[in-house]
Amino acid sequence: MKVTFILHSGYFVELDSCCLLFDYWRGDIPQSDKPLYVFASHHHEDHFSPEVFKEARPGRRVRFILSKDIFESRVPEELREAALFVKPHETYELEGLRLATLKSTDEGVAFLVECEGKRIYHAGDLNCWVWEGAPKWQNDMMEKAYREELRLLEGKDIDVAFVPLDPRQDADFDLGMRYFFESAGAEAAGAAHVFPMHMWEDYTVVPLFKGTPTYKEYAPRVMDVKEPGQVFEI
């Protein structure tokens, strides 16, 4: 597969028979005539833009998989039949694609997609949102909720994962990525290629995570994302 980093949490995945677009905000979307699945994990403007509906060009098959917190009224009327609104902890079958959803620790869902024998995980805003200065009980509850949700990935061999690495969390920027790797579904055979996202264009957090001695075993699987438009051949 070919993976293109667009911006922030936006990624474009090209497979043999179709393409997947995740959490587009802004930037250049790679062009292809293959059928397209457009995913939006929730309504926050850095994860969903109505601009994605322009991808429904005449003659092209496009499906929109949108979290239920994105109101149907935001979808052009002529495209509503092509939209599937999803909620957490459900599974869905589409043409050539199987989807399971997780519950975000913020808004909306995370996606676990199976297509062409590949398994792809996009976290959306499912992350360990621990903040310096927040009450300890609040941070403890967040960590517990995040770890519990990751249990749904147990036993799943993931080929490509998109996971937050947010510099706004200061010393705790690495927790979401760390706990993802520590979860049963992300060690050994799983999570072969992990793409950082939600970096707010501060790409220094990638070498910072990879250079942390305690993460030495994870570092080879973390992709060196450093600028919009990067293309990775998997």
PDB file of C-alpha atoms in Angstrom:
ATOM      1  CA  MET A   1       0.000   0.000   0.000  1.00  0.00           C
ATOM      2  CA  LYS A   2       0.959   3.642  -0.389  1.00  0.00           C
ATOM      3  CA  VAL A   3       0.441   5.999   2.564  1.00  0.00           C
ATOM      4  CA  THR A   4       0.494   9.784   2.148  1.00  0.00           C
ATOM      5  CA  PHE A   5       0.642  12.166   5.103  1.00  0.00           C
ATOM      6  CA  ILE A   6      -1.600  15.129   4.281  1.00  0.00           C
ATOM      7  CA  LEU A   7      -1.606  17.222   7.471  1.00  0.00           C
ATOM      8  CA  HIS A   8      -2.273  16.840  11.200  1.00  0.00           C
ATOM      9  CA  SER A   9      -4.377  13.631  11.451  1.00  0.00           C
ATOM     10  CA  GLY A  10      -5.115  13.449   7.735  1.00  0.00           C
ATOM     11  CA  TYR A  11      -3.771  10.425   5.887  1.00  0.00           C
ATOM     12  CA  PHE A  12      -4.491   8.943   2.458  1.00  0.00           C
ATOM     13  CA  VAL A  13      -4.031   5.205   1.939  1.00  0.00           C
ATOM     14  CA  GLU A  14      -3.958   3.718  -1.558  1.00  0.00           C
ATOM     15  CA  LEU A  15      -4.587  -0.009  -1.879  1.00  0.00           C
ATOM     16  CA  ASP A  16      -4.801  -2.144  -5.012  1.00  0.00           C
ATOM     17  CA  SER A  17      -8.533  -1.694  -5.558  1.00  0.00           C
ATOM     18  CA  CYS A  18      -9.501   1.390  -3.527  1.00  0.00           C
ATOM     19  CA  CYS A  19      -8.326   4.359  -1.489  1.00  0.00           C
ATOM     20  CA  LEU A  20      -9.010   5.433   2.096  1.00  0.00           C
ATOM     21  CA  LEU A  21      -8.983   9.051   3.289  1.00  0.00           C
ATOM     22  CA  PHE A  22      -8.875   9.627   7.049  1.00  0.00           C
ATOM     23  CA  ASP A  23      -9.736  12.783   9.023  1.00  0.00           C
ATOM     24  CA  TYR A  24      -9.056  15.361   6.345  1.00  0.00           C
ATOM     25  CA  TRP A  25      -8.715  18.915   7.623  1.00  0.00           C
ATOM     26  CA  ARG A  26      -6.832  20.794   4.946  1.00  0.00           C
ATOM     27  CA  GLY A  27      -4.006  20.213   2.480  1.00  0.00           C
ATOM     28  CA  ASP A  28      -3.594  18.444  -0.853  1.00  0.00           C
ATOM     29  CA  ILE A  29      -5.486  15.177  -1.313  1.00  0.00           C
ATOM     30  CA  PRO A  30      -3.745  12.719  -3.662  1.00  0.00           C
ATOM     31  CA  GLN A  31      -5.769  12.061  -6.789  1.00  0.00           C
ATOM     32  CA  SER A  32      -6.901   8.639  -7.939  1.00  0.00           C
ATOM     33  CA  ASP A  33      -9.743   7.195  -9.995  1.00  0.00           C
ATOM     34  CA  LYS A  34     -10.099   4.222  -7.651  1.00  0.00           C
ATOM     35  CA  PRO A  35     -13.171   3.934  -5.420  1.00  0.00           C
ATOM     36  CA  LEU A  36     -12.721   6.072  -2.317  1.00  0.00           C
ATOM     37  CA  TYR A  37     -13.786   5.640   1.305  1.00  0.00           C
ATOM     38  CA  VAL A  38     -13.753   8.896   3.268  1.00  0.00           C
ATOM     39  CA  PHE A  39     -13.567   8.592   7.073  1.00  0.00           C
ATOM     40  CA  ALA A  40     -14.217  11.355   9.613  1.00  0.00           C
ATOM     41  CA  SER A  41     -13.844  10.333  13.260  1.00  0.00           C
ATOM     42  CA  HIS A  42     -15.743  13.306  14.740  1.00  0.00           C
ATOM     43  CA  HIS A  43     -16.926  16.838  14.132  1.00  0.00           C
ATOM     44  CA  HIS A  44     -13.912  18.841  15.377  1.00  0.00           C
ATOM     45  CA  GLU A  45     -12.677  21.080  12.599  1.00  0.00           C
ATOM     46  CA  ASP A  46      -9.156  19.596  12.701  1.00  0.00           C
ATOM     47  CA  HIS A  47     -10.642  16.172  11.859  1.00  0.00           C
ATOM     48  CA  PHE A  48     -13.523  16.972   9.525  1.00  0.00           C
ATOM     49  CA  SER A  49     -13.887  19.439   6.669  1.00  0.00           C
ATOM     50  CA  PRO A  50     -16.860  19.699   4.281  1.00  0.00           C
ATOM     51  CA  GLU A  51     -14.227  20.023   1.549  1.00  0.00           C
ATOM     52  CA  VAL A  52     -14.086  16.210   1.453  1.00  0.00           C
ATOM     53  CA  PHE A  53     -17.445  16.138  -0.304  1.00  0.00           C
ATOM     54  CA  LYS A  54     -15.757  17.604  -3.375  1.00  0.00           C
ATOM     55  CA  GLU A  55     -14.076  14.202  -3.794  1.00  0.00           C
ATOM     56  CA  ALA A  56     -17.421  12.865  -5.068  1.00  0.00           C
ATOM     57  CA  ARG A  57     -16.635  13.572  -8.692  1.00  0.00           C
ATOM     58  CA  PRO A  58     -18.931  12.338 -11.485  1.00  0.00           C
ATOM     59  CA  GLY A  59     -18.247   8.722 -12.353  1.00  0.00           C
ATOM     60  CA  ARG A  60     -16.288   7.984  -9.189  1.00  0.00           C
ATOM     61  CA  ARG A  61     -17.595   5.687  -6.448  1.00  0.00           C
ATOM     62  CA  VAL A  62     -17.246   7.381  -3.069  1.00  0.00           C
ATOM     63  CA  ARG A  63     -18.571   6.355   0.351  1.00  0.00           C
ATOM     64  CA  PHE A  64     -18.453   8.645   3.398  1.00  0.00           C
ATOM     65  CA  ILE A  65     -18.069   6.993   6.816  1.00  0.00           C
ATOM     66  CA  LEU A  66     -18.856   9.673   9.369  1.00  0.00           C
ATOM     67  CA  SER A  67     -19.175   9.646  13.140  1.00  0.00           C
ATOM     68  CA  LYS A  68     -22.768  10.240  14.271  1.00  0.00           C
ATOM     69  CA  ASP A  69     -21.795  13.530  15.940  1.00  0.00           C
ATOM     70  CA  ILE A  70     -21.378  14.949  12.417  1.00  0.00           C
ATOM     71  CA  PHE A  71     -24.911  16.062  11.625  1.00  0.00           C
ATOM     72  CA  GLU A  72     -26.512  14.769   8.439  1.00  0.00           C
ATOM     73  CA  SER A  73     -27.330  18.353   7.514  1.00  0.00           C
ATOM     74  CA  ARG A  74     -23.619  18.945   6.903  1.00  0.00           C
ATOM     75  CA  VAL A  75     -23.678  16.409   4.073  1.00  0.00           C
ATOM     76  CA  PRO A  76     -24.884  17.719   0.696  1.00  0.00           C
ATOM     77  CA  GLU A  77     -28.358  16.325   0.074  1.00  0.00           C
ATOM     78  CA  GLU A  78     -27.330  14.588  -3.130  1.00  0.00           C
ATOM     79  CA  LEU A  79     -24.593  12.664  -1.263  1.00  0.00           C
ATOM     80  CA  ARG A  80     -26.543  11.526   1.798  1.00  0.00           C
ATOM     81  CA  GLU A  81     -27.260   8.100   0.333  1.00  0.00           C
ATOM     82  CA  ALA A  82     -23.480   7.619   0.076  1.00  0.00           C
ATOM     83  CA  ALA A  83     -22.965   8.461   3.768  1.00  0.00           C
ATOM     84  CA  LEU A  84     -22.841   5.951   6.609  1.00  0.00           C
ATOM     85  CA  PHE A  85     -23.099   7.421  10.104  1.00  0.00           C
ATOM     86  CA  VAL A  86     -21.351   5.252  12.698  1.00  0.00           C
ATOM     87  CA  LYS A  87     -21.268   5.042  16.477  1.00  0.00           C
ATOM     88  CA  PRO A  88     -18.801   3.457  18.946  1.00  0.00           C
ATOM     89  CA  HIS A  89     -18.499  -0.272  19.543  1.00  0.00           C
ATOM     90  CA  GLU A  90     -20.237  -1.350  16.355  1.00  0.00           C
ATOM     91  CA  THR A  91     -19.212  -3.305  13.260  1.00  0.00           C
ATOM     92  CA  TYR A  92     -20.212  -2.478   9.702  1.00  0.00           C
ATOM     93  CA  GLU A  93     -19.924  -4.215   6.347  1.00  0.00           C
ATOM     94  CA  LEU A  94     -19.449  -2.185   3.181  1.00  0.00           C
ATOM     95  CA  GLU A  95     -18.535  -3.237  -0.328  1.00  0.00           C
ATOM     96  CA  GLY A  96     -15.092  -4.802   0.062  1.00  0.00           C
ATOM     97  CA  LEU A  97     -14.531  -3.347   3.513  1.00  0.00           C
ATOM     98  CA  ARG A  98     -15.217  -4.346   7.122  1.00  0.00           C
ATOM     99  CA  LEU A  99     -15.196  -1.723   9.850  1.00  0.00           C
ATOM    100  CA  ALA A 100     -15.194  -1.808  13.652  1.00  0.00           C
ATOM    101  CA  THR A 101     -15.376   1.325  15.785  1.00  0.00           C
ATOM    102  CA  LEU A 102     -13.906   2.190  19.158  1.00  0.00           C
ATOM    103  CA  LYS A 103     -15.083   4.942  21.507  1.00  0.00           C
ATOM    104  CA  SER A 104     -12.950   8.051  21.610  1.00  0.00           C
ATOM    105  CA  THR A 105     -11.739   9.473  24.924  1.00  0.00           C
ATOM    106  CA  ASP A 106     -12.750  12.864  23.497  1.00  0.00           C
ATOM    107  CA  GLU A 107     -15.373  12.933  20.731  1.00  0.00           C
ATOM    108  CA  GLY A 108     -16.580  10.416  18.183  1.00  0.00           C
ATOM    109  CA  VAL A 109     -14.895   7.153  17.256  1.00  0.00           C
ATOM    110  CA  ALA A 110     -11.692   5.449  16.231  1.00  0.00           C
ATOM    111  CA  PHE A 111     -11.645   3.181  13.170  1.00  0.00           C
ATOM    112  CA  LEU A 112     -10.364  -0.355  12.693  1.00  0.00           C
ATOM    113  CA  VAL A 113     -10.641  -1.144   8.989  1.00  0.00           C
ATOM    114  CA  GLU A 114     -10.125  -4.463   7.224  1.00  0.00           C
ATOM    115  CA  CYS A 115      -9.674  -4.283   3.459  1.00  0.00           C
ATOM    116  CA  GLU A 116      -7.790  -6.457   0.950  1.00  0.00           C
ATOM    117  CA  GLY A 117      -6.494  -8.603   3.796  1.00  0.00           C
ATOM    118  CA  LYS A 118      -4.941  -5.564   5.512  1.00  0.00           C
ATOM    119  CA  ARG A 119      -5.927  -4.162   8.898  1.00  0.00           C
ATOM    120  CA  ILE A 120      -5.660  -0.399   9.400  1.00  0.00           C
ATOM    121  CA  TYR A 121      -6.267   1.521  12.631  1.00  0.00           C
ATOM    122  CA  HIS A 122      -6.938   5.267  12.813  1.00  0.00           C
ATOM    123  CA  ALA A 123      -7.316   6.609  16.337  1.00  0.00           C
ATOM    124  CA  GLY A 124      -9.121   9.881  15.632  1.00  0.00           C
ATOM    125  CA  ASP A 125      -9.100  11.568  19.050  1.00  0.00           C
ATOM    126  CA  LEU A 126      -8.833   8.303  20.975  1.00  0.00           C
ATOM    127  CA  ASN A 127      -5.786   9.154  23.034  1.00  0.00           C
ATOM    128  CA  CYS A 128      -4.540   9.348  26.610  1.00  0.00           C
ATOM    129  CA  TRP A 129      -5.396  13.026  27.120  1.00  0.00           C
ATOM    130  CA  VAL A 130      -3.392  13.615  30.300  1.00  0.00           C
ATOM    131  CA  TRP A 131      -2.603  17.268  30.987  1.00  0.00           C
ATOM    132  CA  GLU A 132      -0.101  18.903  33.326  1.00  0.00           C
ATOM    133  CA  GLY A 133      -1.990  20.833  35.993  1.00  0.00           C
ATOM    134  CA  ALA A 134      -5.184  18.787  35.670  1.00  0.00           C
ATOM    135  CA  PRO A 135      -6.464  17.047  38.839  1.00  0.00           C
ATOM    136  CA  LYS A 136      -4.805  13.682  39.441  1.00  0.00           C
ATOM    137  CA  TRP A 137      -8.185  11.918  39.606  1.00  0.00           C
ATOM    138  CA  GLN A 138      -9.041  13.281  36.173  1.00  0.00           C
ATOM    139  CA  ASN A 139      -5.769  12.141  34.616  1.00  0.00           C
ATOM    140  CA  ASP A 140      -6.091   8.744  36.318  1.00  0.00           C
ATOM    141  CA  MET A 141      -9.603   8.305  34.903  1.00  0.00           C
ATOM    142  CA  MET A 142      -8.368   9.254  31.451  1.00  0.00           C
ATOM    143  CA  GLU A 143      -5.536   6.724  31.560  1.00  0.00           C
ATOM    144  CA  LYS A 144      -7.918   4.010  32.719  1.00  0.00           C
ATOM    145  CA  ALA A 145     -10.468   4.782  29.986  1.00  0.00           C
ATOM    146  CA  TYR A 146      -7.815   4.808  27.270  1.00  0.00           C
ATOM    147  CA  ARG A 147      -6.219   1.550  28.357  1.00  0.00           C
ATOM    148  CA  GLU A 148      -9.616  -0.142  28.583  1.00  0.00           C
ATOM    149  CA  GLU A 149     -10.531   0.945  25.070  1.00  0.00           C
ATOM    150  CA  LEU A 150      -7.238  -0.376  23.688  1.00  0.00           C
ATOM    151  CA  ARG A 151      -8.197  -3.802  25.019  1.00  0.00           C
ATOM    152  CA  LEU A 152     -10.523  -4.016  22.017  1.00  0.00           C
ATOM    153  CA  LEU A 153      -7.413  -4.293  19.857  1.00  0.00           C
ATOM    154  CA  GLU A 154      -6.173  -7.395  21.662  1.00  0.00           C
ATOM    155  CA  GLY A 155      -5.343 -10.225  19.299  1.00  0.00           C
ATOM    156  CA  LYS A 156      -5.572  -7.976  16.243  1.00  0.00           C
ATOM    157  CA  ASP A 157      -2.553  -7.925  13.948  1.00  0.00           C
ATOM    158  CA  ILE A 158      -2.483  -4.347  12.668  1.00  0.00           C
ATOM    159  CA  ASP A 159      -0.577  -3.574   9.481  1.00  0.00           C
ATOM    160  CA  VAL A 160      -0.761   0.220   9.665  1.00  0.00           C
ATOM    161  CA  ALA A 161      -1.782   2.404  12.621  1.00  0.00           C
ATOM    162  CA  PHE A 162      -2.239   6.160  12.929  1.00  0.00           C
ATOM    163  CA  VAL A 163      -1.753   7.213  16.553  1.00  0.00           C
ATOM    164  CA  PRO A 164      -1.610  10.665  18.243  1.00  0.00           C
ATOM    165  CA  LEU A 165       1.687  12.128  19.405  1.00  0.00           C
ATOM    166  CA  ASP A 166       0.595  15.553  20.644  1.00  0.00           C
ATOM    167  CA  PRO A 167       3.261  18.080  21.734  1.00  0.00           C
ATOM    168  CA  ARG A 168       0.687  20.167  23.651  1.00  0.00           C
ATOM    169  CA  GLN A 169       0.772  17.501  26.384  1.00  0.00           C
ATOM    170  CA  ASP A 170       4.340  18.476  27.255  1.00  0.00           C
ATOM    171  CA  ALA A 171       6.025  15.691  29.228  1.00  0.00           C
ATOM    172  CA  ASP A 172       3.036  13.403  28.659  1.00  0.00           C
ATOM    173  CA  PHE A 173       3.071  13.746  24.859  1.00  0.00           C
ATOM    174  CA  ASP A 174       4.137  10.113  24.490  1.00  0.00           C
ATOM    175  CA  LEU A 175       1.517   8.376  26.633  1.00  0.00           C
ATOM    176  CA  GLY A 176      -0.992   7.588  23.884  1.00  0.00           C
ATOM    177  CA  MET A 177       1.681   6.095  21.650  1.00  0.00           C
ATOM    178  CA  ARG A 178       3.361   4.272  24.539  1.00  0.00           C
ATOM    179  CA  TYR A 179       0.166   2.623  25.779  1.00  0.00           C
ATOM    180  CA  PHE A 180      -0.758   1.695  22.224  1.00  0.00           C
ATOM    181  CA  PHE A 181       2.506  -0.193  21.854  1.00  0.00           C
ATOM    182  CA  GLU A 182       2.099  -1.779  25.269  1.00  0.00           C
ATOM    183  CA  SER A 183      -1.395  -3.029  24.504  1.00  0.00           C
ATOM    184  CA  ALA A 184      -1.692  -6.692  23.576  1.00  0.00           C
ATOM    185  CA  GLY A 185      -2.833  -5.867  20.063  1.00  0.00           C
ATOM    186  CA  ALA A 186       0.172  -3.695  19.302  1.00  0.00           C
ATOM    187  CA  GLU A 187       3.128  -5.841  20.240  1.00  0.00           C
ATOM    188  CA  ALA A 188       4.918  -8.707  18.501  1.00  0.00           C
ATOM    189  CA  ALA A 189       3.155  -9.336  15.186  1.00  0.00           C
ATOM    190  CA  GLY A 190       0.835  -6.328  15.337  1.00  0.00           C
ATOM    191  CA  ALA A 191       1.268  -2.649  14.413  1.00  0.00           C
ATOM    192  CA  ALA A 192       3.981  -3.186  11.863  1.00  0.00           C
ATOM    193  CA  HIS A 193       3.970   0.463  10.771  1.00  0.00           C
ATOM    194  CA  VAL A 194       2.846   3.240  13.145  1.00  0.00           C
ATOM    195  CA  PHE A 195       2.343   6.763  11.821  1.00  0.00           C
ATOM    196  CA  PRO A 196       2.327   9.634  14.343  1.00  0.00           C
ATOM    197  CA  MET A 197      -0.452  12.179  13.943  1.00  0.00           C
ATOM    198  CA  HIS A 198      -2.103  15.120  15.731  1.00  0.00           C
ATOM    199  CA  MET A 199       1.300  16.801  16.012  1.00  0.00           C
ATOM    200  CA  TRP A 200       0.104  20.342  15.203  1.00  0.00           C
ATOM    201  CA  GLU A 201       3.025  20.657  12.731  1.00  0.00           C
ATOM    202  CA  ASP A 202       5.607  20.155  15.490  1.00  0.00           C
ATOM    203  CA  TYR A 203       7.407  17.150  14.062  1.00  0.00           C
ATOM    204  CA  THR A 204      10.197  17.210  16.656  1.00  0.00           C
ATOM    205  CA  VAL A 205       8.100  14.869  18.803  1.00  0.00           C
ATOM    206  CA  VAL A 206       8.775  12.017  16.364  1.00  0.00           C
ATOM    207  CA  PRO A 207      12.566  11.788  16.867  1.00  0.00           C
ATOM    208  CA  LEU A 208      11.996  12.625  20.548  1.00  0.00           C
ATOM    209  CA  PHE A 209       9.806   9.546  20.956  1.00  0.00           C
ATOM    210  CA  LYS A 210      12.027   7.321  18.826  1.00  0.00           C
ATOM    211  CA  GLY A 211      15.148   8.464  20.671  1.00  0.00           C
ATOM    212  CA  THR A 212      13.783   7.659  24.125  1.00  0.00           C
ATOM    213  CA  PRO A 213      15.833   4.689  25.395  1.00  0.00           C
ATOM    214  CA  THR A 214      12.821   2.919  26.926  1.00  0.00           C
ATOM    215  CA  TYR A 215      11.117   2.961  23.519  1.00  0.00           C
ATOM    216  CA  LYS A 216      14.046   1.429  21.662  1.00  0.00           C
ATOM    217  CA  GLU A 217      12.067  -1.668  20.690  1.00  0.00           C
ATOM    218  CA  TYR A 218       9.215   0.433  19.284  1.00  0.00           C
ATOM    219  CA  ALA A 219      11.304   2.948  17.340  1.00  0.00           C
ATOM    220  CA  PRO A 220      11.799   0.893  14.141  1.00  0.00           C
ATOM    221  CA  ARG A 221       8.034   0.680  13.681  1.00  0.00           C
ATOM    222  CA  VAL A 222       7.411   4.423  14.072  1.00  0.00           C
ATOM    223  CA  MET A 223       7.502   6.132  10.691  1.00  0.00           C
ATOM    224  CA  ASP A 224       9.610   9.263  10.262  1.00  0.00           C
ATOM    225  CA  VAL A 225       6.847  11.740   9.542  1.00  0.00           C
ATOM    226  CA  LYS A 226       8.358  15.191   9.158  1.00  0.00           C
ATOM    227  CA  GLU A 227       6.362  17.206   6.593  1.00  0.00           C
ATOM    228  CA  PRO A 228       3.053  17.261   4.715  1.00  0.00           C
ATOM    229  CA  GLY A 229       2.997  15.396   1.420  1.00  0.00           C
ATOM    230  CA  GLN A 230       5.360  12.612   2.468  1.00  0.00           C
ATOM    231  CA  VAL A 231       4.678   9.308   0.729  1.00  0.00           C
ATOM    232  CA  PHE A 232       5.501   5.940   2.271  1.00  0.00           C
ATOM    233  CA  GLU A 233       5.498   2.660   0.336  1.00  0.00           C
ATOM    234  CA  ILE A 234       4.491  -0.207   2.641  1.00  0.00           C
TER     235      ILE A 234
END
